[in-house]
Coordinates of C-alpha atoms and ligand atoms in Angstrom, one line a residue:
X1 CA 0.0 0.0 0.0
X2 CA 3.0 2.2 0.7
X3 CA 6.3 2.9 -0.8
X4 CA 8.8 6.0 0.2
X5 CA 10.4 8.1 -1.6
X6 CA 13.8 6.7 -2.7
X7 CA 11.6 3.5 -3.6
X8 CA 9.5 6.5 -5.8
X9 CA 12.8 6.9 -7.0
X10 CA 14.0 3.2 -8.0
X11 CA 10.5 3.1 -9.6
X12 CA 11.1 6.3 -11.9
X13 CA 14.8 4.7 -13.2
X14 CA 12.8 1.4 -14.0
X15 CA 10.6 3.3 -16.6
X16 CA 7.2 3.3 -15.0
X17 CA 6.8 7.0 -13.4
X18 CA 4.4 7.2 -16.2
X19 CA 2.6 4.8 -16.2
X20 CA 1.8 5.0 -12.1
X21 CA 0.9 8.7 -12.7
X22 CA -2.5 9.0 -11.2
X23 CA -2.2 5.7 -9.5
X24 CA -0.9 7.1 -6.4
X25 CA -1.8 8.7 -3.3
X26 CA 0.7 11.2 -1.4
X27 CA 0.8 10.4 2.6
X28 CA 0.9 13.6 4.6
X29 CA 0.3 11.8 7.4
X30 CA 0.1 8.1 9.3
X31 CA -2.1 8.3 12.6
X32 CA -1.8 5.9 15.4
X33 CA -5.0 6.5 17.8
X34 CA -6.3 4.7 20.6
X35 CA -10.2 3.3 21.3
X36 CA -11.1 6.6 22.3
X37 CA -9.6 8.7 19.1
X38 CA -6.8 9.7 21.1
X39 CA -3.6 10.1 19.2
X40 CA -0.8 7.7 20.2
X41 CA 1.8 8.9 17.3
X42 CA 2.0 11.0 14.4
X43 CA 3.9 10.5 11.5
X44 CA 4.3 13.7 9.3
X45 CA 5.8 13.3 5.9
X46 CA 6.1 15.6 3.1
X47 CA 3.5 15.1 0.5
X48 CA 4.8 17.7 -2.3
X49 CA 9.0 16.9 -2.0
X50 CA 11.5 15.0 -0.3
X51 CA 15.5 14.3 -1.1
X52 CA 14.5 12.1 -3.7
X53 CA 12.1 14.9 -5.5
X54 CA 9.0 12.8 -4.9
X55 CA 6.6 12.6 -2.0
X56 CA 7.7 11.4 0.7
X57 CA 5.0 8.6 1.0
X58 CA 2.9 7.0 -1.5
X59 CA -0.2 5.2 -1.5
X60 CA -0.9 2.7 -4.0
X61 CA -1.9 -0.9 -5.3
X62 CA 0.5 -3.2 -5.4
X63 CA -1.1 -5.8 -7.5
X64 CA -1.6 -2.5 -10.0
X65 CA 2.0 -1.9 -9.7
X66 CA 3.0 -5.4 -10.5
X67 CA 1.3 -5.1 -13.2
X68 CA 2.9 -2.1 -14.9
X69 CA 6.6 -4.0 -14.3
X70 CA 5.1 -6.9 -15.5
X71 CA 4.6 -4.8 -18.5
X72 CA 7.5 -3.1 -18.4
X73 CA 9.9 -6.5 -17.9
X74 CA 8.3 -7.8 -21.5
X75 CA 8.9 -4.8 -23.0
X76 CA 12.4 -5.4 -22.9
X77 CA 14.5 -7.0 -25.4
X78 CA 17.0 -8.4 -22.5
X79 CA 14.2 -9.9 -20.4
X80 CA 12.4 -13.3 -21.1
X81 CA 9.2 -13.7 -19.0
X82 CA 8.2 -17.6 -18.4
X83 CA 4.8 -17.3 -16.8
X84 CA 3.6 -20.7 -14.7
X85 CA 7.2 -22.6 -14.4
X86 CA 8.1 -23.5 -11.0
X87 CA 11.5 -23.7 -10.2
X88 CA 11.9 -27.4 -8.4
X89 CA 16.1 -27.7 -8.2
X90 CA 18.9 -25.2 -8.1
X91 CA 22.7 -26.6 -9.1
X92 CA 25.0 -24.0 -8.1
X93 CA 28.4 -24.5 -9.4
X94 CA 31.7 -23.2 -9.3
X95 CA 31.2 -20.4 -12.1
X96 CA 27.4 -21.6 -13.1
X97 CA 23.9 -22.1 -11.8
X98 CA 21.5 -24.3 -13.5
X99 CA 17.6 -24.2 -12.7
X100 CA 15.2 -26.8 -13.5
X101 CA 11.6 -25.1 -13.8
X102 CA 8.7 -27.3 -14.2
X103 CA 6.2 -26.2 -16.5
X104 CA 2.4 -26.7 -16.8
X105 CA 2.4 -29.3 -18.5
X106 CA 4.6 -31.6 -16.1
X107 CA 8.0 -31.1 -18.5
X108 CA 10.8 -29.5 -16.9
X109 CA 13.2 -27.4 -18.4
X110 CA 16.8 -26.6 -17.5
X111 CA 18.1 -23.2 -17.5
X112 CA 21.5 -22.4 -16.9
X113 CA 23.3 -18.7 -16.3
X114 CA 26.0 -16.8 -14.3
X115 CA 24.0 -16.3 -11.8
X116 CA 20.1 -16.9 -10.0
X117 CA 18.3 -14.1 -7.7
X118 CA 15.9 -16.0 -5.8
X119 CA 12.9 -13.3 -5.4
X120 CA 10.4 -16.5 -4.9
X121 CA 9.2 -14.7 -1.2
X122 CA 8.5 -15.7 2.2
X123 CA 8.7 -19.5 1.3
X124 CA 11.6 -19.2 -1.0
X125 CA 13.0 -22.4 -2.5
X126 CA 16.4 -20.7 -3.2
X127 CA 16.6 -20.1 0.3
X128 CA 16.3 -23.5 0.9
X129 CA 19.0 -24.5 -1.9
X130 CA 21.4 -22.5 -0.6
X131 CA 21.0 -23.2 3.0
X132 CA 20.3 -20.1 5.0
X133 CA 18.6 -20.0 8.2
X134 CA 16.8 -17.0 10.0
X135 CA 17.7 -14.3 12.4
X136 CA 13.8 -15.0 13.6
X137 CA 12.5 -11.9 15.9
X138 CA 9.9 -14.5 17.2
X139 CA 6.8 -11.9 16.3
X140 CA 4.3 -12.7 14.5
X141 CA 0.3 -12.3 14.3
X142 CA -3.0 -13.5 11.8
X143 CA -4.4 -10.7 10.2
X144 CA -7.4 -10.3 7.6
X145 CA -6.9 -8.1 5.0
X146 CA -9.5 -6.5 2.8
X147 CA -9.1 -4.4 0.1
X148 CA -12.6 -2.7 -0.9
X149 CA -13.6 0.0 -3.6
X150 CA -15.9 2.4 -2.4
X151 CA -19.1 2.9 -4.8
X152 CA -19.0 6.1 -3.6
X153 CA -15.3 7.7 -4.7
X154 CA -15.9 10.6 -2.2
X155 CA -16.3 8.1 0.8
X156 CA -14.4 10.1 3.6
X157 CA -12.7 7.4 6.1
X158 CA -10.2 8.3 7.9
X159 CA -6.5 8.6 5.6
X160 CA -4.2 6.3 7.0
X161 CA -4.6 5.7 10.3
X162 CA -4.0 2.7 12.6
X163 CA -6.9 2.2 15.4
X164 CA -4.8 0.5 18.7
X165 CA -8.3 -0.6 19.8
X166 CA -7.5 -3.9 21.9
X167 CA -11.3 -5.4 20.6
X168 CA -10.2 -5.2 17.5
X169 CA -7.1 -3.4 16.0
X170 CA -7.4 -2.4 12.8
X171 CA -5.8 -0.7 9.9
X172 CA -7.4 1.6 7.7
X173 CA -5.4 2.7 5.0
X174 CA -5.9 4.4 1.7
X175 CA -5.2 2.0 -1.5
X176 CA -4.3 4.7 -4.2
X177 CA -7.1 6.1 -6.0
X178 CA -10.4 5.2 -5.5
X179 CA -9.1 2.3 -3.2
X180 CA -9.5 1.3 0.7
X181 CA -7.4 -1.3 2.4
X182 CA -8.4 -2.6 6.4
X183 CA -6.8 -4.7 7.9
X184 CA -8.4 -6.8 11.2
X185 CA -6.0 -8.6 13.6
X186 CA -7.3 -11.9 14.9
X187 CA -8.0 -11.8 18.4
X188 CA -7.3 -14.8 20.3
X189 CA -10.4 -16.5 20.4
X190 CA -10.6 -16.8 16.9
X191 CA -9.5 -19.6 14.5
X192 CA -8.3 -18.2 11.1
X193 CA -10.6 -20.2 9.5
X194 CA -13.8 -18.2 10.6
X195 CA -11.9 -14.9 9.6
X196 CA -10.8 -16.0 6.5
X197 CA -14.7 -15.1 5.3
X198 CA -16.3 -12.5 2.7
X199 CA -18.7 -12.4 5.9
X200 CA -16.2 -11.6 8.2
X201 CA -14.9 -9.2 6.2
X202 CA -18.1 -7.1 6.0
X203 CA -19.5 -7.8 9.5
X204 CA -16.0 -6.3 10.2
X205 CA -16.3 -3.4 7.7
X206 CA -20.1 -2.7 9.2
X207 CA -19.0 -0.2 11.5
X208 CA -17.3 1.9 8.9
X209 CA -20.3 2.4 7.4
X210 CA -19.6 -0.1 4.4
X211 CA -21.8 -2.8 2.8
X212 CA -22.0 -5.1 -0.2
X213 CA -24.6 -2.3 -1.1
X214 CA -21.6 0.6 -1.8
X215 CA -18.4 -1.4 -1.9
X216 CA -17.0 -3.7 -3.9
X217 CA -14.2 -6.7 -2.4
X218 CA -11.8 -7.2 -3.9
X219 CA -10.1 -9.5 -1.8
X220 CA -9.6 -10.9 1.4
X221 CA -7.0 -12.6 3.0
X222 CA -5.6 -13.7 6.2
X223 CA -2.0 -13.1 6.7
X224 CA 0.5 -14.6 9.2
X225 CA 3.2 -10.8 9.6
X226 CA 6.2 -12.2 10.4
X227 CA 10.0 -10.6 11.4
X228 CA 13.2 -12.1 10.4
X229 CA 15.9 -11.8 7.7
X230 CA 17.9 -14.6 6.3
X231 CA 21.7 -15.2 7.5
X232 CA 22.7 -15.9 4.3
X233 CA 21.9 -13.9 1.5
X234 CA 24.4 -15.3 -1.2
X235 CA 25.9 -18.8 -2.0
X236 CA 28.7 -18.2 -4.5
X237 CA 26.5 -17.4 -7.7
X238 CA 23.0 -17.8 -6.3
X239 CA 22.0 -14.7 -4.2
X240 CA 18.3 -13.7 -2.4
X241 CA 15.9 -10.4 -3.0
X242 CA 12.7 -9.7 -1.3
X243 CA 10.6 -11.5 1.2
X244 CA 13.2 -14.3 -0.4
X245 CA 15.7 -12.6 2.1
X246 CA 13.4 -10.8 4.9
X247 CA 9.6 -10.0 6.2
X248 CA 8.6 -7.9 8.3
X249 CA 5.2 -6.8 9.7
X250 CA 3.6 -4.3 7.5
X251 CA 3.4 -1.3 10.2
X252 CA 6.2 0.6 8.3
X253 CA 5.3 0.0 4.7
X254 CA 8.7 -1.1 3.5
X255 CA 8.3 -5.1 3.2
X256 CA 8.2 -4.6 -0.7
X257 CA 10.4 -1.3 -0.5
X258 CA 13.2 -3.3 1.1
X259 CA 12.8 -5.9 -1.9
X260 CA 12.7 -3.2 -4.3
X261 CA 16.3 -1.5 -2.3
X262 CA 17.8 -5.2 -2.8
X263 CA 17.1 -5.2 -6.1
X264 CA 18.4 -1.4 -7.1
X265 CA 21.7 -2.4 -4.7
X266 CA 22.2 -5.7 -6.7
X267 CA 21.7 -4.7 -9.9
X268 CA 24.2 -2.8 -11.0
X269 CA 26.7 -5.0 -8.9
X270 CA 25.9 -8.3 -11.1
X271 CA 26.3 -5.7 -13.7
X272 CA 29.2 -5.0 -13.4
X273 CA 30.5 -8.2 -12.2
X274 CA 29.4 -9.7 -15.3
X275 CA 30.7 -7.5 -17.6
X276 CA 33.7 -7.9 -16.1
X277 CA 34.6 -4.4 -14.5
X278 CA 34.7 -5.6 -11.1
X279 CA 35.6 -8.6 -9.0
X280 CA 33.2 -10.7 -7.4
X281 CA 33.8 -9.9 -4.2
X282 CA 31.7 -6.7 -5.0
X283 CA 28.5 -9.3 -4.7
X284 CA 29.5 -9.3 -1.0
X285 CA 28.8 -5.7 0.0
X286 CA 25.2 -6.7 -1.3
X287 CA 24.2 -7.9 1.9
X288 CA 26.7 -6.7 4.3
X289 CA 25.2 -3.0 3.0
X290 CA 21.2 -4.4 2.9
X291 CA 21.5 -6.8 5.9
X292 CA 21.8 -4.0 8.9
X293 CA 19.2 -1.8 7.1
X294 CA 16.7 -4.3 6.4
X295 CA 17.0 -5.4 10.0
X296 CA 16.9 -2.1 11.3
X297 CA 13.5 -1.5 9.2
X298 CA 12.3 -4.9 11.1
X299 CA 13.1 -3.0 14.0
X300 CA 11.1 -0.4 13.4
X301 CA 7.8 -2.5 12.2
X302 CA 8.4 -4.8 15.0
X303 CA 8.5 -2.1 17.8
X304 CA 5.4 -0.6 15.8
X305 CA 3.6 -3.7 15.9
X306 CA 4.0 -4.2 19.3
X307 CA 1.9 -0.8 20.0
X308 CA -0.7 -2.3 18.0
X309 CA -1.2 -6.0 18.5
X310 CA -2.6 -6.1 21.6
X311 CA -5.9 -7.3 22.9
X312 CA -5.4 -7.3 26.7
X313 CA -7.3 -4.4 27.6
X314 CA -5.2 -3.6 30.9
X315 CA -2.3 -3.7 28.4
X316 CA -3.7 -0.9 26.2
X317 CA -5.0 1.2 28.9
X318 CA -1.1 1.1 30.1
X319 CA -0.2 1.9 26.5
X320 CA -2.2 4.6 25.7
X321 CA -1.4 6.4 28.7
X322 CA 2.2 6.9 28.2
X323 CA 2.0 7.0 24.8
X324 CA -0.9 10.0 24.8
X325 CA 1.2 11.6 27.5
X326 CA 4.4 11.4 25.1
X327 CA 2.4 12.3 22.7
X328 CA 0.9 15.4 24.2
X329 CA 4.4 17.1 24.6
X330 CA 5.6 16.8 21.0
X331 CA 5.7 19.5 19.1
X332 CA 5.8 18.5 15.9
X333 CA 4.9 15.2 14.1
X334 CA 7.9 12.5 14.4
X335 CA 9.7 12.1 11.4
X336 CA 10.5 8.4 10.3
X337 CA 14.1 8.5 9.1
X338 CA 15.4 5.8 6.9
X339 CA 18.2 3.8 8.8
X340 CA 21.8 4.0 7.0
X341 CA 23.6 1.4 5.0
X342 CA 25.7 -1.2 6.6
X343 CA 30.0 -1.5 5.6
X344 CA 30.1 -1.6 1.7
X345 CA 30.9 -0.2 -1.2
X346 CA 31.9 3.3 -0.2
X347 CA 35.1 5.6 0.7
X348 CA 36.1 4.7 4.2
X349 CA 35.4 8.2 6.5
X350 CA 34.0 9.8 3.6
X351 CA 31.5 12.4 4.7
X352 CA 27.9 11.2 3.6
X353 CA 29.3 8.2 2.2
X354 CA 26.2 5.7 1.7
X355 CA 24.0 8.6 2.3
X356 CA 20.9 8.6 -0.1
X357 CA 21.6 11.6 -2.5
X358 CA 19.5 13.9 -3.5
X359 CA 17.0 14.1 -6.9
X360 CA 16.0 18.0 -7.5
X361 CA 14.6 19.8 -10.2
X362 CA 17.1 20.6 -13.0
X363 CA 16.9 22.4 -16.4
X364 CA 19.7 20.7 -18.9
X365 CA 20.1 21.5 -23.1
X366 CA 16.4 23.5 -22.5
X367 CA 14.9 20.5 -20.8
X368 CA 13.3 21.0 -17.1
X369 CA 12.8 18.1 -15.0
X370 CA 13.6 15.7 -12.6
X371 CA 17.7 15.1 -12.7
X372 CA 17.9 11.1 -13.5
X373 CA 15.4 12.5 -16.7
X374 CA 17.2 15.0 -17.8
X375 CA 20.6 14.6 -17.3
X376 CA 20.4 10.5 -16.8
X377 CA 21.5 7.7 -14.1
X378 CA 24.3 5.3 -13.2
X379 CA 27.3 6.2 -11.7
X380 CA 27.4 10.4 -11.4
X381 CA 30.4 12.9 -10.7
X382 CA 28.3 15.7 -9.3
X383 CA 29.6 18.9 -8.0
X384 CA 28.1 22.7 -7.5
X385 CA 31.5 23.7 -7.8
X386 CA 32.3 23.5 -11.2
X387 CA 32.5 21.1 -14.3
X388 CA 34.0 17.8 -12.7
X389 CA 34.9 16.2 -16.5
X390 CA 37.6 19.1 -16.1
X391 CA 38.3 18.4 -12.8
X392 CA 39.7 14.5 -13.6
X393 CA 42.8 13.0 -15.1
X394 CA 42.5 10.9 -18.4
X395 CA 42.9 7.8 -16.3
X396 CA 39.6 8.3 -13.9
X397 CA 37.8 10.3 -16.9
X398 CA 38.4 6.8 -19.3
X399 CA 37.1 4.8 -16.0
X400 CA 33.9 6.7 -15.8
X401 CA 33.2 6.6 -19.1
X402 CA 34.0 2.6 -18.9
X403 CA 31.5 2.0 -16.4
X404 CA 28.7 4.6 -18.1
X405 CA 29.5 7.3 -16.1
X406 CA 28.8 10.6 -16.3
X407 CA 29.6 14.0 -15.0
X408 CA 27.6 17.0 -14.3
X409 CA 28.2 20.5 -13.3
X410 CA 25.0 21.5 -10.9
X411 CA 24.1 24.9 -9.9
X412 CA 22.1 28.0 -10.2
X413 CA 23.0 28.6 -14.2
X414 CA 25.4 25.8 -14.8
X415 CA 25.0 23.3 -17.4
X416 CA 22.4 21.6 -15.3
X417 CA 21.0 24.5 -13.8
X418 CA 19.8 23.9 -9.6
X419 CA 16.4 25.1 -10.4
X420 CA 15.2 24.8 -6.7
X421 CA 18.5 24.7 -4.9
X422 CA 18.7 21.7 -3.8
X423 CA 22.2 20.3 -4.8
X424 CA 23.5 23.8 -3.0
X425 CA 22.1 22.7 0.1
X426 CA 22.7 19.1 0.1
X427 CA 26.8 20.2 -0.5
X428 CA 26.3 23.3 1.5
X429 CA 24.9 21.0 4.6
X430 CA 27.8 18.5 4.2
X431 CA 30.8 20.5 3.5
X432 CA 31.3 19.0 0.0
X433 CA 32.3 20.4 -3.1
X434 CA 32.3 17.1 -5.3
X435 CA 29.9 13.6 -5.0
X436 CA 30.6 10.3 -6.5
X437 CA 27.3 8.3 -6.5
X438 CA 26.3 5.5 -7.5
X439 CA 24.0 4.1 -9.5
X440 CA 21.4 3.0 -6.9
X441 CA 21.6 6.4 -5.7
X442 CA 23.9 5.9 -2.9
X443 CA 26.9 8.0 -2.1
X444 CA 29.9 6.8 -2.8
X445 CA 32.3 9.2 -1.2
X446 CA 32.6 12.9 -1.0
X447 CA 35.4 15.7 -1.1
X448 CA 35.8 19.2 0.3
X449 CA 37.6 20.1 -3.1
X450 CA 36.6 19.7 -6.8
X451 CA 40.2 19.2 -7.4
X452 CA 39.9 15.6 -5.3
X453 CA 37.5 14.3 -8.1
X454 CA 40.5 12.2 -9.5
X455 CA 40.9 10.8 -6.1
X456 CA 37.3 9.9 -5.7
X457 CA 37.0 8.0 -9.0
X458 CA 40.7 6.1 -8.3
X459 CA 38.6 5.2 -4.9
X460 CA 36.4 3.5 -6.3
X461 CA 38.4 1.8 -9.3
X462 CA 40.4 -0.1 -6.0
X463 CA 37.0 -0.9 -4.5
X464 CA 35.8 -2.5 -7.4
X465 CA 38.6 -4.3 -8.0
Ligands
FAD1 C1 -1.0 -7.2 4.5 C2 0.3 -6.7 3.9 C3 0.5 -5.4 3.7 C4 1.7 -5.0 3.2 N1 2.0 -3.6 3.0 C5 3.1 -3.2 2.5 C6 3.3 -1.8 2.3 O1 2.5 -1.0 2.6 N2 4.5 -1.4 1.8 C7 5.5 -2.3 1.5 O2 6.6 -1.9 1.0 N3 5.3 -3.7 1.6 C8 4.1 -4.1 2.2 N4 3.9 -5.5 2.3 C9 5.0 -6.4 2.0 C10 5.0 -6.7 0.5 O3 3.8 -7.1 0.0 C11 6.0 -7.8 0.2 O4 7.2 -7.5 0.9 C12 6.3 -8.0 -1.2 O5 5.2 -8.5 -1.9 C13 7.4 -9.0 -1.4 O6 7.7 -9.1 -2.8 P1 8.6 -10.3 -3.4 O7 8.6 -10.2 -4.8 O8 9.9 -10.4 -2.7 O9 7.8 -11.7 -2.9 P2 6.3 -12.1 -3.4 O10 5.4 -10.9 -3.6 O11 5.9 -13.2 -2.4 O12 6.6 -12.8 -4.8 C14 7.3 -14.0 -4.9 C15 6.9 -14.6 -6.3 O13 7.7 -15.8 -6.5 C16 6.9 -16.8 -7.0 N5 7.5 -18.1 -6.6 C17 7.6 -18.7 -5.3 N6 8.2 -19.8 -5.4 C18 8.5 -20.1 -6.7 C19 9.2 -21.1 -7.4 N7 9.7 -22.2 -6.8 N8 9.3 -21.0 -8.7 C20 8.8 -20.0 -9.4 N9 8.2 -18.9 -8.8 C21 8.0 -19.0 -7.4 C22 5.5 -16.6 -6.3 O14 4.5 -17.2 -7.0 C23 5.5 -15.1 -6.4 O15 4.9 -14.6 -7.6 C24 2.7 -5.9 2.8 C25 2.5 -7.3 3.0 C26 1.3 -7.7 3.5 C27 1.0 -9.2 3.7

């Protein structure tokens, strides 16, 4: 139902900002209330612009958006899609995998490559093949979900809130446009069976003022949340992505925006492996970069799931009290940062290295947008200080331009012109005069001088080697 920002991001470089135009909703805000309508917390996020130049939070569909990258997969002439094969054995060799997928019809084929990403979720085969166990937080809860379309496209619920009612939590989020998602916990006394009911689903949705007679189901589900990440994420040429490699309770959003992180962080590293232009001991920093953030995002849904999954009355009247009382001397609504990378792929020391960096509004050769539109995406010299392709040696400039590189001068009237000034700040805040980032917009490394470009690109030649 949710995605953030730098997922907003990751979306736009796979080609489908287009297509999910109008098929989102921006989240200003993400309510936790008690029984009595009491606020517990509030999230405030930014629904015009964030670092990555896109709302903060976004509401949508998923099964929409799996639709428009299914779409988008076939559309591309380096991408074969084989709908209905099940892979049933995994052979991972010294420099090979092979897969043997078992089609409809009973035959099975065998496909061999470089490598195999298991993204096969929660109950991942490839996990299995490759041996890797669970760091298992131990948390987990039945919950039905319902996703519902309002007859009515005006119907006023509350926007994202989550109700820590101990008779019945519940979750009652928008669904993009048009689109309603609850979500009922089981309470102990009932079976999953007796929930897992179009019935249950509306005697539950009764008291929101919705019936068969304005809303249409379109599906209902009950769901075992669940918080652990795998110990293992890669076995020589077989790696994991997605629930494949972690799940998490949904309380954050970010179960499918951590899959969607793996992927952007993996991608250009079996890129590049492949190709040649760096060792494979890059494939490591996959998950000793992912691991300590997915885990910290567990964290965070686990320690959010704990306000909410509880039926013990005495419990909640404990809970809401200090929580209304914290929540009665803030300020200002909390902000949900996202938790940093772990060791990797970056300049040791370097300030802001595997920061997120930032996605403004630039005009380049008469074009305004978005920067990854205009100016384009991979690995990026930026720099507000002056033209970094000036700033190199031939030997770090030839690099670049090996690995697709490219350089750009940003600022008010540059080349790429800072339209809104937000490269000045982001340097400005961090003391930096030049940024090498890569191509899942991470930060590389940084430099107080434009002249230390040449040593920022020899940086990372080493690391990739
Ligand atoms: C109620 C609920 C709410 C959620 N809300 C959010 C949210 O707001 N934001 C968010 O970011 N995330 C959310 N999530 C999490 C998100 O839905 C998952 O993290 C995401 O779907 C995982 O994607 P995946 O591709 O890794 O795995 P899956 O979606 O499980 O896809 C795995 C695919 O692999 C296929 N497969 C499995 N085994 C094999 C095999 N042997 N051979 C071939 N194919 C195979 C399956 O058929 C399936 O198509 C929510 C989850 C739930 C349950």
């Amino acid at each position: 139902m949710h995605f953030d920002h730098e997922v907003a991001r990751i979306l736009q470089g796979a080609g489908v900002a287009g297509a999910l135009a109008g098929r989102t909703v921006p989240a200003p805000v993400y309510e936790w209330r008690n029984a009595a309508g009491e606020t517990l917390i509030r999230f405030g996020r930014d629904a015009e612009r964030s670092l990555s130049g896109w709302p903060e939070s976004s509401m949508f569909c998923q099964p929409e958006l799996e639709a428009i990258l299914d779409a988008r997969a076939r559309a591309l002439p380096t991408v074969s899609v084989e709908r209905g094969a099940e892979g049933v054995g995994l052979r991972v060799g010294a420099d090979r995998v092979a897969l043997d997928a078992r089609r409809g019809d009973g035959r099975t084929r065998r496909l061999e490559a470089r490598y195999a990403v298991g993204c096969d979720g929660a109950n991942s085969f490839v996990r299995e093949q490759i041996g890797s166990g669970w760091h298992d937080l131990g948390f987990h809860f039945d919950w039905l979900v319902v996703d519902l379309v309002p007859s009515d496209p005006r119907w006023e619920g509350p926007l994202n809130w989550q109700l820590c009612d101990p008779a019945r939590p519940t979750t009652l989020v928008s669904g993009g446009p048009g689109r309603r998602r609850f979500e009922f916990m089981r309470l102990p006394h009932e079976t999953r069976d007796e929930l897992d009911h179009p019935d249950a689903a509306w005697r539950l949705l009764a008291p929101w003022g919705l019936s068969p007679g304005n809303a249409k189901l379109e599906r209902h589900a009950v769901y075992s949340f669940r918080a652990r990440w795998a110990d293992r994420w890669r076995a020589g040429h077989a790696l994991l992505a997605g629930d494949a490699a972690h799940q998490m309770p949904p309380f954050a959003g970010q179960g499918l925006c951590a899959g969607l992180r793996d992927a952007a962080n993996l991608a250009w590293k079996l890129d590049l492996v492949v190709r040649g232009l760096a060792s494979e001991a890059l494939l490591d920093t996959y998950a000793t970069e992912r691991a300590p953030h997915v885990s910290a995002m567990i964290d965070l849904s686990v320690s959010l799931g704990r306000v909410i999954c509880v039926a013990d009355p005495a419990e909640a009247a404990a809970r809401d009290r200090r929580m209304s009382a914290e929540a009665r001397t803030r300020t200002s609504p909390v902000a949900a940062a996202l938790p940093p990378l772990g060791p990797g792929c970056f300049v040791p020391g370097s300030r802001a290295a595997g920061e997120l960096f930032v996605q403004d509004r630039v005009r380049h050769r008469g074009v305004s947008g978005l920067f990854d539109d205009v100016v384009g995406r991979g690995f990026a010299l930026v720099s507000p200080a002056g033209d970094p392709a000036a700033a190199l040696d031939a030997e770090g400039a030839a690099f670049l331009a090996a690995l697709g590189g490219l350089t750009a001068h940003v600022a008010p009237g540059a080349p790429v012109d800072d339209l809104a000034g937000g490269y000045a700040r982001w340097f400005a805040e961090r003391g930096a005069a030049v940024a090498l980032v890569r191509p899942d917009f991470t930060v590389f490394g940084t430099a107080p001088a434009l002249t230390d470009a040449t040593a920022l690109v020899a940086a990372l030649r080493s690391r990739l080697a």
